[in-house]
């Protein structure tokens, strides 16, 4: 399966140069969204869908971010069995207005409120197959947050906030069925990448990896309380409802009430 960042780089380069010429080093994070116009993502979606269908090769379109792209996919996908569509928990919860500094610099950029809502509609009606994180474990210094827009590095930490944000924004705030969201972050990606039923299920013989959640638990997100080596979060200071309380890895409890209690950190390569 081919995983693709869906943007037309020629359109992005042209738009970026236009913004640089107009704003120079005074460009801010709002301007960043203009360097990656929605049409660059939408055009790439059209092209990739065509190539996938003609070649008979499935494609996995990573981190779809815009309403234009997702609505184009909505028209194509029912007639094209080769498309697998991913968005991410940050694209479902962050807009270009969420912060004023380079913390939220990403490729593709965060967009507007209507884009977030269109992505949630696509989650609810099944156009979006999976929800990822696009996690990049950067520190503030590594990201160059305090530099100019052009010198700041795209990327953010998102692993530990992934599930709580989806529960808060999807289940609590929008009333989407929890089963639908959980399937998009467990069963469907496991099937897509050939790891089902070892992963993404609780069937006999599968890996006993289980998370127990408390939908009523509310916490304020503070970077210092997260386990990542990153020293910032997209959600700093926000109160999020719906958190894991117990994490079971290979049948053994490894995290209980936010504390790691496992004997060691273990993993293995899954051959595909």
Tab-separated table of C-alpha atoms in Angstrom:
chain	number	residue	atom	x	y	z
A	1	UNK	CA	0.000	0.000	0.000
A	2	UNK	CA	1.340	3.433	-0.946
A	3	UNK	CA	1.175	6.116	1.780
A	4	UNK	CA	1.081	9.600	0.294
A	5	UNK	CA	1.288	13.189	1.523
A	6	UNK	CA	-1.411	14.637	-0.724
A	7	UNK	CA	-0.338	18.074	-1.894
A	8	UNK	CA	0.730	19.493	-5.263
A	9	UNK	CA	4.232	20.736	-4.465
A	10	UNK	CA	4.324	23.099	-7.442
A	11	UNK	CA	1.237	24.949	-6.209
A	12	UNK	CA	2.690	25.012	-2.688
A	13	UNK	CA	6.023	26.428	-3.870
A	14	UNK	CA	4.310	29.128	-5.904
A	15	UNK	CA	1.975	30.115	-3.074
A	16	UNK	CA	4.847	30.111	-0.570
A	17	UNK	CA	6.892	32.453	-2.708
A	18	UNK	CA	3.930	34.805	-3.055
A	19	UNK	CA	3.524	35.017	0.721
A	20	UNK	CA	7.274	35.483	1.229
A	21	UNK	CA	7.348	38.294	-1.309
A	22	UNK	CA	4.365	39.988	0.307
A	23	UNK	CA	5.070	39.485	4.033
A	24	UNK	CA	8.767	38.620	4.363
A	25	UNK	CA	9.866	37.882	7.941
A	26	UNK	CA	6.716	39.509	9.316
A	27	UNK	CA	4.617	36.550	8.115
A	28	UNK	CA	2.747	34.814	10.942
A	29	UNK	CA	1.042	31.479	11.491
A	30	UNK	CA	-2.187	32.692	9.847
A	31	UNK	CA	-0.198	33.448	6.694
A	32	UNK	CA	1.223	29.923	6.776
A	33	UNK	CA	-2.134	28.490	5.696
A	34	UNK	CA	-1.925	30.598	2.519
A	35	UNK	CA	1.349	28.881	1.541
A	36	UNK	CA	-0.480	25.544	1.256
A	37	UNK	CA	-3.821	26.428	-0.389
A	38	UNK	CA	-6.702	23.959	-0.135
A	39	UNK	CA	-6.596	23.399	-3.875
A	40	UNK	CA	-3.077	21.947	-3.606
A	41	UNK	CA	-4.467	19.144	-1.428
A	42	UNK	CA	-7.641	18.728	-3.469
A	43	UNK	CA	-5.747	18.474	-6.782
A	44	UNK	CA	-3.398	15.851	-5.354
A	45	UNK	CA	-6.374	13.818	-4.137
A	46	UNK	CA	-7.872	13.836	-7.640
A	47	UNK	CA	-4.577	12.807	-9.230
A	48	UNK	CA	-3.788	10.066	-6.717
A	49	UNK	CA	-7.290	8.637	-6.955
A	50	UNK	CA	-6.954	8.430	-10.732
A	51	UNK	CA	-3.530	6.775	-10.596
A	52	UNK	CA	-4.640	4.286	-7.932
A	53	UNK	CA	-7.662	3.239	-9.957
A	54	UNK	CA	-5.730	2.931	-13.224
A	55	UNK	CA	-2.880	0.953	-11.660
A	56	UNK	CA	-5.009	-1.136	-9.328
A	57	UNK	CA	-2.743	-0.223	-6.410
A	58	UNK	CA	-4.308	0.862	-3.090
A	59	UNK	CA	-3.232	4.235	-1.705
A	60	UNK	CA	-3.391	5.565	1.836
A	61	UNK	CA	-3.846	9.337	1.860
A	62	UNK	CA	-2.292	10.540	5.102
A	63	UNK	CA	-3.424	13.478	7.278
A	64	UNK	CA	-6.142	14.940	5.045
A	65	UNK	CA	-6.727	18.441	6.392
A	66	UNK	CA	-9.121	20.483	4.257
A	67	UNK	CA	-12.832	20.596	3.520
A	68	UNK	CA	-12.067	20.914	-0.206
A	69	UNK	CA	-10.088	17.675	-0.232
A	70	UNK	CA	-12.506	15.689	1.922
A	71	UNK	CA	-15.518	16.785	-0.100
A	72	UNK	CA	-13.738	15.814	-3.321
A	73	UNK	CA	-12.984	12.431	-1.748
A	74	UNK	CA	-16.658	12.149	-0.835
A	75	UNK	CA	-17.514	12.242	-4.551
A	76	UNK	CA	-14.765	9.846	-5.645
A	77	UNK	CA	-14.519	7.209	-2.931
A	78	UNK	CA	-17.843	5.393	-3.487
A	79	UNK	CA	-16.623	4.541	-6.999
A	80	UNK	CA	-12.956	3.876	-6.213
A	81	UNK	CA	-12.099	0.892	-4.015
A	82	UNK	CA	-8.405	1.763	-3.845
A	83	UNK	CA	-8.700	4.783	-1.543
A	84	UNK	CA	-7.901	4.679	2.175
A	85	UNK	CA	-8.412	8.021	3.906
A	86	UNK	CA	-6.750	9.231	7.095
A	87	UNK	CA	-7.085	12.429	9.066
A	88	UNK	CA	-5.566	13.124	12.479
A	89	UNK	CA	-6.707	14.128	15.940
A	90	UNK	CA	-4.957	17.535	15.613
A	91	UNK	CA	-6.706	18.303	12.288
A	92	UNK	CA	-9.973	17.413	14.031
A	93	UNK	CA	-9.376	19.826	16.897
A	94	UNK	CA	-6.971	22.654	15.956
A	95	UNK	CA	-7.466	25.599	13.584
A	96	UNK	CA	-5.095	28.278	12.353
A	97	UNK	CA	-6.708	30.517	14.973
A	98	UNK	CA	-5.929	28.224	17.930
A	99	UNK	CA	-2.562	29.852	18.682
A	100	UNK	CA	-0.706	32.935	17.516
A	101	UNK	CA	2.830	31.527	17.494
A	102	UNK	CA	4.710	28.837	15.568
A	103	UNK	CA	3.638	26.024	17.904
A	104	UNK	CA	0.987	24.977	15.374
A	105	UNK	CA	3.170	25.152	12.263
A	106	UNK	CA	2.511	21.951	10.321
A	107	UNK	CA	2.343	20.604	6.765
A	108	UNK	CA	-0.389	20.735	5.594
A	109	UNK	CA	-1.273	23.750	7.744
A	110	UNK	CA	-4.109	23.839	10.195
A	111	UNK	CA	-7.035	25.459	8.467
A	112	UNK	CA	-10.355	27.009	9.486
A	113	UNK	CA	-13.331	26.048	11.650
A	114	UNK	CA	-15.369	24.826	8.674
A	115	UNK	CA	-12.575	22.447	7.696
A	116	UNK	CA	-12.648	20.859	11.154
A	117	UNK	CA	-16.411	20.373	10.959
A	118	UNK	CA	-16.281	18.855	7.476
A	119	UNK	CA	-13.622	16.410	8.657
A	120	UNK	CA	-15.822	15.385	11.576
A	121	UNK	CA	-18.738	14.813	9.201
A	122	UNK	CA	-16.467	12.559	7.155
A	123	UNK	CA	-15.479	10.661	10.302
A	124	UNK	CA	-19.127	10.149	11.200
A	125	UNK	CA	-20.305	9.016	7.771
A	126	UNK	CA	-17.343	6.752	7.034
A	127	UNK	CA	-15.512	8.731	4.357
A	128	UNK	CA	-12.563	8.923	6.772
A	129	UNK	CA	-11.273	5.403	7.417
A	130	UNK	CA	-8.612	6.018	10.037
A	131	UNK	CA	-7.458	8.702	12.474
A	132	UNK	CA	-3.736	9.045	13.114
A	133	UNK	CA	-1.495	11.363	15.119
A	134	UNK	CA	1.295	12.472	12.754
A	135	UNK	CA	3.336	12.669	15.955
A	136	UNK	CA	6.732	14.392	15.814
A	137	UNK	CA	8.500	14.467	19.177
A	138	UNK	CA	10.185	17.866	18.953
A	139	UNK	CA	11.255	20.211	21.716
A	140	UNK	CA	10.628	23.953	21.448
A	141	UNK	CA	14.289	24.518	20.619
A	142	UNK	CA	14.300	21.815	17.949
A	143	UNK	CA	11.174	23.265	16.406
A	144	UNK	CA	12.575	26.833	16.520
A	145	UNK	CA	9.252	28.068	17.842
A	146	UNK	CA	10.591	31.545	18.586
A	147	UNK	CA	12.195	31.995	15.166
A	148	UNK	CA	10.540	33.450	12.074
A	149	UNK	CA	7.718	31.529	10.444
A	150	UNK	CA	10.071	30.397	7.687
A	151	UNK	CA	12.696	28.978	10.035
A	152	UNK	CA	10.322	27.174	12.395
A	153	UNK	CA	10.086	23.406	11.833
A	154	UNK	CA	6.724	21.727	11.121
A	155	UNK	CA	5.605	19.120	13.631
A	156	UNK	CA	4.167	18.553	17.111
A	157	UNK	CA	3.781	15.880	19.811
A	158	UNK	CA	0.357	14.206	19.763
A	159	UNK	CA	0.576	10.639	21.071
A	160	UNK	CA	-0.582	11.074	24.664
A	161	UNK	CA	-3.333	13.530	23.764
A	162	UNK	CA	-4.583	11.512	20.766
A	163	UNK	CA	-7.262	9.401	22.439
A	164	UNK	CA	-8.463	12.022	24.981
A	165	UNK	CA	-8.859	14.672	22.261
A	166	UNK	CA	-10.907	12.302	20.086
A	167	UNK	CA	-13.098	11.353	23.035
A	168	UNK	CA	-13.599	14.990	24.048
A	169	UNK	CA	-14.189	16.430	20.578
A	170	UNK	CA	-15.965	13.471	19.024
A	171	UNK	CA	-17.891	11.577	21.700
A	172	UNK	CA	-18.479	14.239	24.369
A	173	UNK	CA	-18.821	17.369	22.246
A	174	UNK	CA	-20.380	16.040	19.013
A	175	UNK	CA	-22.124	12.878	20.181
A	176	UNK	CA	-20.391	10.551	17.713
A	177	UNK	CA	-20.564	6.871	18.652
A	178	UNK	CA	-17.465	5.852	20.593
A	179	UNK	CA	-17.398	2.536	18.726
A	180	UNK	CA	-16.935	4.375	15.425
A	181	UNK	CA	-14.004	6.428	16.663
A	182	UNK	CA	-12.258	3.521	18.417
A	183	UNK	CA	-12.546	1.374	15.285
A	184	UNK	CA	-10.808	4.083	13.241
A	185	UNK	CA	-7.787	4.093	15.552
A	186	UNK	CA	-7.534	0.337	16.146
A	187	UNK	CA	-9.278	-2.216	13.930
A	188	UNK	CA	-9.274	-0.355	10.601
A	189	UNK	CA	-5.589	0.677	10.580
A	190	UNK	CA	-4.633	-2.835	11.687
A	191	UNK	CA	-6.574	-4.280	8.756
A	192	UNK	CA	-5.222	-1.699	6.326
A	193	UNK	CA	-1.606	-2.519	7.151
A	194	UNK	CA	-1.972	-6.289	7.453
A	195	UNK	CA	-1.752	-6.596	11.252
A	196	UNK	CA	-5.294	-7.777	11.974
A	197	UNK	CA	-6.342	-9.735	14.036
A	198	UNK	CA	-3.066	-9.669	15.981
A	199	UNK	CA	-3.728	-5.961	16.462
A	200	UNK	CA	-7.041	-4.116	16.435
A	201	UNK	CA	-9.115	-6.863	18.034
A	202	UNK	CA	-9.767	-8.754	21.268
A	203	UNK	CA	-10.171	-12.099	19.531
A	204	UNK	CA	-8.521	-15.242	20.948
A	205	UNK	CA	-4.859	-15.257	19.945
A	206	UNK	CA	-4.586	-11.490	19.442
A	207	UNK	CA	-2.155	-9.362	21.425
A	208	UNK	CA	-3.765	-8.445	24.758
A	209	UNK	CA	-3.273	-4.694	24.354
A	210	UNK	CA	-6.198	-2.947	26.035
A	211	UNK	CA	-6.980	0.572	27.246
A	212	UNK	CA	-9.653	1.218	29.863
A	213	UNK	CA	-11.056	4.734	29.723
A	214	UNK	CA	-13.122	6.970	31.993
A	215	UNK	CA	-15.382	9.209	29.894
A	216	UNK	CA	-16.128	11.394	32.914
A	217	UNK	CA	-12.513	12.108	33.837
A	218	UNK	CA	-11.428	15.687	33.058
A	219	UNK	CA	-7.833	16.912	33.135
A	220	UNK	CA	-6.047	20.122	32.280
A	221	UNK	CA	-3.303	19.426	29.766
A	222	UNK	CA	0.072	20.657	30.970
A	223	UNK	CA	3.223	19.708	29.023
A	224	UNK	CA	5.104	18.968	32.247
A	225	UNK	CA	2.560	16.298	33.172
A	226	UNK	CA	2.798	14.446	29.856
A	227	UNK	CA	5.196	11.569	29.237
A	228	UNK	CA	6.650	12.890	25.981
A	229	UNK	CA	10.152	14.363	25.876
A	230	UNK	CA	8.563	17.294	24.031
A	231	UNK	CA	8.200	20.366	26.234
A	232	UNK	CA	5.080	21.756	24.563
A	233	UNK	CA	1.593	20.649	23.543
A	234	UNK	CA	-0.999	21.835	21.065
A	235	UNK	CA	-3.507	21.710	23.932
A	236	UNK	CA	-1.630	23.420	26.764
A	237	UNK	CA	-4.041	24.778	29.371
A	238	UNK	CA	-7.117	23.105	27.882
A	239	UNK	CA	-9.467	20.962	29.954
A	240	UNK	CA	-10.157	17.699	28.142
A	241	UNK	CA	-12.813	15.170	29.159
A	242	UNK	CA	-12.291	11.444	28.574
A	243	UNK	CA	-8.991	9.813	29.598
A	244	UNK	CA	-7.353	6.399	29.828
A	245	UNK	CA	-7.113	5.129	33.408
A	246	UNK	CA	-5.506	1.747	32.773
A	247	UNK	CA	-3.254	0.524	29.970
A	248	UNK	CA	-2.645	-3.197	29.485
A	249	UNK	CA	0.223	-4.370	27.260
A	250	UNK	CA	0.494	-8.065	26.360
A	251	UNK	CA	-1.919	-8.908	29.165
A	252	UNK	CA	-0.058	-7.000	31.887
A	253	UNK	CA	-0.982	-3.654	33.418
A	254	UNK	CA	1.730	-1.141	32.537
A	255	UNK	CA	0.012	2.191	33.286
A	256	UNK	CA	-2.424	2.828	36.115
A	257	UNK	CA	-3.853	6.292	36.942
A	258	UNK	CA	-1.232	8.141	34.878
A	259	UNK	CA	1.694	6.230	36.403
A	260	UNK	CA	3.906	3.716	34.601
A	261	UNK	CA	4.045	0.582	36.724
A	262	UNK	CA	5.357	-1.907	34.158
A	263	UNK	CA	8.561	-3.812	34.787
A	264	UNK	CA	10.112	-2.842	31.464
A	265	UNK	CA	9.238	-1.359	28.103
A	266	UNK	CA	9.006	-4.135	25.574
A	267	UNK	CA	8.049	-4.329	21.919
A	268	UNK	CA	8.618	-6.467	18.870
A	269	UNK	CA	8.747	-5.987	15.128
A	270	UNK	CA	5.643	-7.256	13.364
A	271	UNK	CA	6.623	-8.760	10.019
A	272	UNK	CA	4.212	-8.069	7.163
